[in-house]
Short mmCIF file of C-alpha atoms in Angstrom, two decimals:
data_model
loop_
_atom_site.label_atom_id
_atom_site.label_comp_id
_atom_site.label_asym_id
_atom_site.label_seq_id
_atom_site.Cartn_x
_atom_site.Cartn_y
_atom_site.Cartn_z
CA UNK A 411 48.98 93.80 22.39
CA UNK A 412 50.58 90.67 23.87
CA UNK A 413 49.50 88.53 20.90
CA UNK A 414 50.79 91.10 18.41
CA UNK A 415 54.11 91.41 20.27
CA UNK A 416 54.65 87.64 20.33
CA UNK A 417 53.76 87.35 16.65
CA UNK A 418 56.13 90.15 15.63
CA UNK A 419 58.95 88.70 17.74
CA UNK A 420 58.58 85.21 16.30
CA UNK A 421 58.25 86.51 12.75
CA UNK A 422 61.43 88.56 13.15
CA UNK A 423 63.32 85.54 14.47
CA UNK A 424 62.09 83.34 11.61
CA UNK A 425 63.07 86.01 9.07
CA UNK A 426 66.64 86.38 10.40
CA UNK A 427 67.09 82.76 11.54
CA UNK A 428 67.56 84.09 15.05
CA UNK A 429 68.51 82.28 18.27
CA UNK A 430 64.87 81.85 19.32
CA UNK A 431 64.58 79.13 16.68
CA UNK A 432 66.75 77.02 18.96
CA UNK A 433 63.58 76.52 21.00
CA UNK A 434 62.02 74.81 17.98
CA UNK A 435 64.93 72.42 17.63
CA UNK A 436 64.99 71.69 21.36
CA UNK A 437 61.23 70.98 21.47
CA UNK A 438 61.39 68.80 18.35
CA UNK A 439 64.26 66.77 19.80
CA UNK A 440 62.38 66.27 23.07
CA UNK A 441 59.15 65.28 21.32
CA UNK A 442 60.93 62.79 19.05
CA UNK A 443 62.68 61.18 22.03
CA UNK A 444 59.39 60.96 23.91
CA UNK A 445 57.65 59.38 20.91
CA UNK A 446 60.48 56.88 20.60
CA UNK A 447 60.43 56.01 24.30
CA UNK A 448 56.65 55.65 24.52
CA UNK A 449 56.26 53.97 21.14
CA UNK A 450 52.50 54.45 21.48
CA UNK A 451 50.46 53.79 18.36
CA UNK A 452 47.43 55.27 20.12
CA UNK A 453 49.16 58.58 20.80
CA UNK A 454 50.51 58.72 17.27
CA UNK A 455 47.04 58.17 15.81
CA UNK A 456 45.63 60.76 18.20
CA UNK A 457 48.22 63.28 17.03
CA UNK A 458 47.28 62.61 13.42
CA UNK A 459 43.58 62.92 14.17
CA UNK A 460 44.03 66.20 16.05
CA UNK A 461 46.16 67.59 13.21
CA UNK A 462 43.43 66.73 10.70
CA UNK A 463 40.92 68.83 12.65
CA UNK A 464 42.83 71.87 11.40
CA UNK A 465 42.23 71.00 7.75
CA UNK A 466 39.78 73.04 5.68
CA UNK A 467 37.48 70.06 6.02
CA UNK A 468 36.09 69.78 8.68
CA UNK A 469 36.97 73.24 10.07
CA UNK A 470 35.40 75.47 7.39
CA UNK A 471 32.10 73.51 7.16
CA UNK A 472 31.81 73.74 10.96
CA UNK A 473 32.35 77.51 10.75
CA UNK A 474 29.76 77.99 8.00
CA UNK A 475 27.23 75.72 9.73
CA UNK A 476 27.67 77.68 12.96
CA UNK A 477 27.15 80.94 11.07
CA UNK A 478 23.95 79.63 9.48
CA UNK A 479 22.69 78.28 12.81
CA UNK A 480 23.47 81.54 14.60
CA UNK A 481 21.70 83.53 11.87
CA UNK A 482 18.61 81.33 12.18
CA UNK A 483 18.59 81.66 15.96
CA UNK A 484 19.07 85.43 15.68
CA UNK A 485 16.14 85.64 13.29
CA UNK A 486 13.92 83.64 15.65
CA UNK A 487 14.97 85.92 18.51
CA UNK A 488 14.04 89.00 16.49
CA UNK A 489 17.58 90.37 16.26
CA UNK A 490 18.07 93.60 14.35
CA UNK A 491 20.56 92.08 11.86
CA UNK A 492 19.92 88.32 11.78
CA UNK A 493 22.07 87.89 8.66
CA UNK A 494 25.23 89.18 10.38
CA UNK A 495 26.46 85.82 11.80
CA UNK A 496 26.31 84.16 8.38
CA UNK A 497 28.19 87.07 6.83
CA UNK A 498 30.89 86.94 9.53
CA UNK A 499 31.32 83.19 8.97
CA UNK A 500 31.72 83.62 5.20
CA UNK A 501 34.17 86.51 5.60
CA UNK A 502 36.21 84.54 8.13
CA UNK A 503 36.44 81.58 5.76
CA UNK A 504 37.78 83.91 3.08
CA UNK A 505 40.12 85.71 5.49
CA UNK A 506 42.04 82.61 6.57
CA UNK A 507 43.97 82.04 3.31
CA UNK A 508 44.51 85.80 2.93
CA UNK A 509 46.28 85.83 6.30
CA UNK A 510 48.23 82.58 5.96
CA UNK A 511 49.23 82.07 2.32
CA UNK A 512 51.11 85.38 1.76
CA UNK A 513 53.00 84.89 5.05
CA UNK A 514 53.98 81.34 4.10
CA UNK A 515 55.23 82.54 0.72
CA UNK A 516 57.11 85.51 2.23
CA UNK A 517 58.92 83.62 5.00
CA UNK A 518 59.41 80.40 2.97
CA UNK A 519 60.45 78.51 6.08
CA UNK A 520 61.38 74.84 5.60
CA UNK A 521 59.54 72.28 7.71
CA UNK A 522 60.96 70.18 10.53
CA UNK A 523 62.54 67.67 8.16
CA UNK A 524 64.69 70.42 6.64
CA UNK A 525 63.95 69.58 3.01
CA UNK A 526 64.32 72.55 0.62
CA UNK A 527 61.04 74.01 -0.60
CA UNK A 528 59.92 73.10 -4.09
CA UNK A 529 59.37 76.05 -6.48
CA UNK A 530 55.59 75.67 -6.19
CA UNK A 531 55.58 75.01 -2.45
CA UNK A 532 54.72 77.43 0.34
CA UNK A 533 56.67 77.57 3.56
CA UNK A 534 55.68 76.19 6.94
CA UNK A 535 55.42 79.49 8.81
CA UNK A 536 52.86 80.23 10.14
CA UNK A 537 50.92 77.00 10.59
CA UNK A 538 47.86 77.14 8.36
CA UNK A 539 46.20 74.23 10.15
CA UNK A 540 46.58 75.99 13.50
CA UNK A 541 45.26 79.30 12.19
CA UNK A 542 42.37 77.55 10.44
CA UNK A 543 41.39 75.69 13.61
CA UNK A 544 41.74 78.74 15.87
CA UNK A 545 39.68 80.97 13.59
CA UNK A 546 37.09 78.44 12.42
CA UNK A 547 36.25 76.92 15.79
CA UNK A 548 36.79 80.18 17.66
CA UNK A 549 34.52 82.24 15.41
CA UNK A 550 31.95 79.41 15.35
CA UNK A 551 31.85 79.46 19.15
CA UNK A 552 31.67 83.26 19.21
CA UNK A 553 28.72 83.36 16.79
CA UNK A 554 26.76 80.66 18.60
CA UNK A 555 27.52 82.22 21.98
CA UNK A 556 25.90 85.53 21.00
CA UNK A 557 22.44 83.99 21.46
CA UNK A 558 23.35 81.46 24.17
CA UNK A 559 23.19 81.52 27.93
CA UNK A 560 26.19 82.08 30.18
CA UNK A 561 26.82 78.37 30.84
CA UNK A 562 26.56 77.48 27.15
CA UNK A 563 28.93 80.33 26.27
CA UNK A 564 31.57 79.02 28.65
CA UNK A 565 31.27 75.54 27.17
CA UNK A 566 31.49 76.82 23.61
CA UNK A 567 34.59 78.90 24.34
CA UNK A 568 36.22 76.04 26.22
CA UNK A 569 35.53 73.61 23.36
CA UNK A 570 36.97 76.02 20.79
CA UNK A 571 40.10 76.60 22.90
CA UNK A 572 40.63 72.86 23.39
CA UNK A 573 40.24 72.18 19.67
CA UNK A 574 42.72 74.92 18.72
CA UNK A 575 45.20 73.73 21.33
CA UNK A 576 44.74 70.09 20.32
CA UNK A 577 45.40 70.83 16.64
CA UNK A 578 48.61 72.70 17.45
CA UNK A 579 49.89 70.04 19.83
CA UNK A 580 48.96 67.30 17.36
CA UNK A 581 50.99 69.03 14.63
CA UNK A 582 54.06 69.27 16.87
CA UNK A 583 53.67 65.69 18.13
CA UNK A 584 53.33 64.38 14.57
CA UNK A 585 56.40 66.39 13.47
CA UNK A 586 54.38 68.30 10.89
CA UNK A 587 55.31 71.76 12.21
CA UNK A 588 57.80 73.57 14.35
CA UNK A 589 56.43 74.81 17.67
CA UNK A 590 56.84 78.48 16.69
CA UNK A 591 54.83 77.88 13.50
CA UNK A 592 52.00 76.74 15.72
CA UNK A 593 52.35 79.62 18.19
CA UNK A 594 52.18 82.08 15.29
CA UNK A 595 48.98 80.40 14.06
CA UNK A 596 47.45 80.76 17.53
CA UNK A 597 48.46 84.45 17.63
CA UNK A 598 46.96 85.17 14.19
CA UNK A 599 43.68 83.56 15.16
CA UNK A 600 43.68 85.21 18.56
CA UNK A 601 44.11 88.69 17.06
CA UNK A 602 41.10 88.23 14.78
CA UNK A 603 39.01 86.82 17.63
CA UNK A 604 39.99 89.76 19.82
CA UNK A 605 38.77 92.14 17.12
CA UNK A 606 35.47 90.26 16.85
CA UNK A 607 35.00 90.42 20.60
CA UNK A 608 34.49 94.17 20.21
CA UNK A 609 31.27 93.66 18.26
CA UNK A 610 28.15 94.73 20.17
CA UNK A 611 25.91 91.89 21.37
CA UNK A 612 22.94 90.81 19.27
CA UNK A 613 20.00 93.14 19.93
CA UNK A 614 16.33 92.51 19.55
CA UNK A 615 14.89 94.37 16.54
CA UNK A 616 12.00 95.75 18.58
CA UNK A 617 14.43 97.06 21.20
CA UNK A 618 16.60 98.78 18.57
CA UNK A 619 13.52 100.53 17.11
CA UNK A 620 12.47 101.64 20.55
CA UNK A 621 15.97 102.81 21.51
CA UNK A 622 17.75 103.93 18.32
#
């Protein structure tokens, strides 16, 4: 509910060019001043590298590889539906553009540099890189965690959260996106992950036959 509320609020403000967008301008001004003061080539390269982690490559291959690995591990463990992780990975990869592209076209928000959108160009809201990273790495961690121990699950979830956060921060640092674009991408990914969290845990096929 909190994620949905934040997403609706931000979307409304973007649609009506509301006062909340002042936060974007304030954050961008502060980040640009900090970049100028630090003048750190290392930090600038790090921001670029983190932003690139939200691209379709490498995010989608990581998602599909995790789905295949989770399916193989489920099959070895005798799970009732060992193919399910691979199917979830493929569906997630197809869901990402269906969530992001129509929203970008509908809101048609210019980027931080304020240049008008070209006729064939989508808007900046929400951040596709952020949504791609949140969903790809988050679902990958979720699928692998279904057959992992408690300690491994915590590490997988922490790694996915750090990657999603790093991509969003890298985009803002590199001046590729407004902050609210990134927050909306996190919310979109978080809503899908919350829905997936309701799936029942992987069950052993022998157990499911014994206890239908």
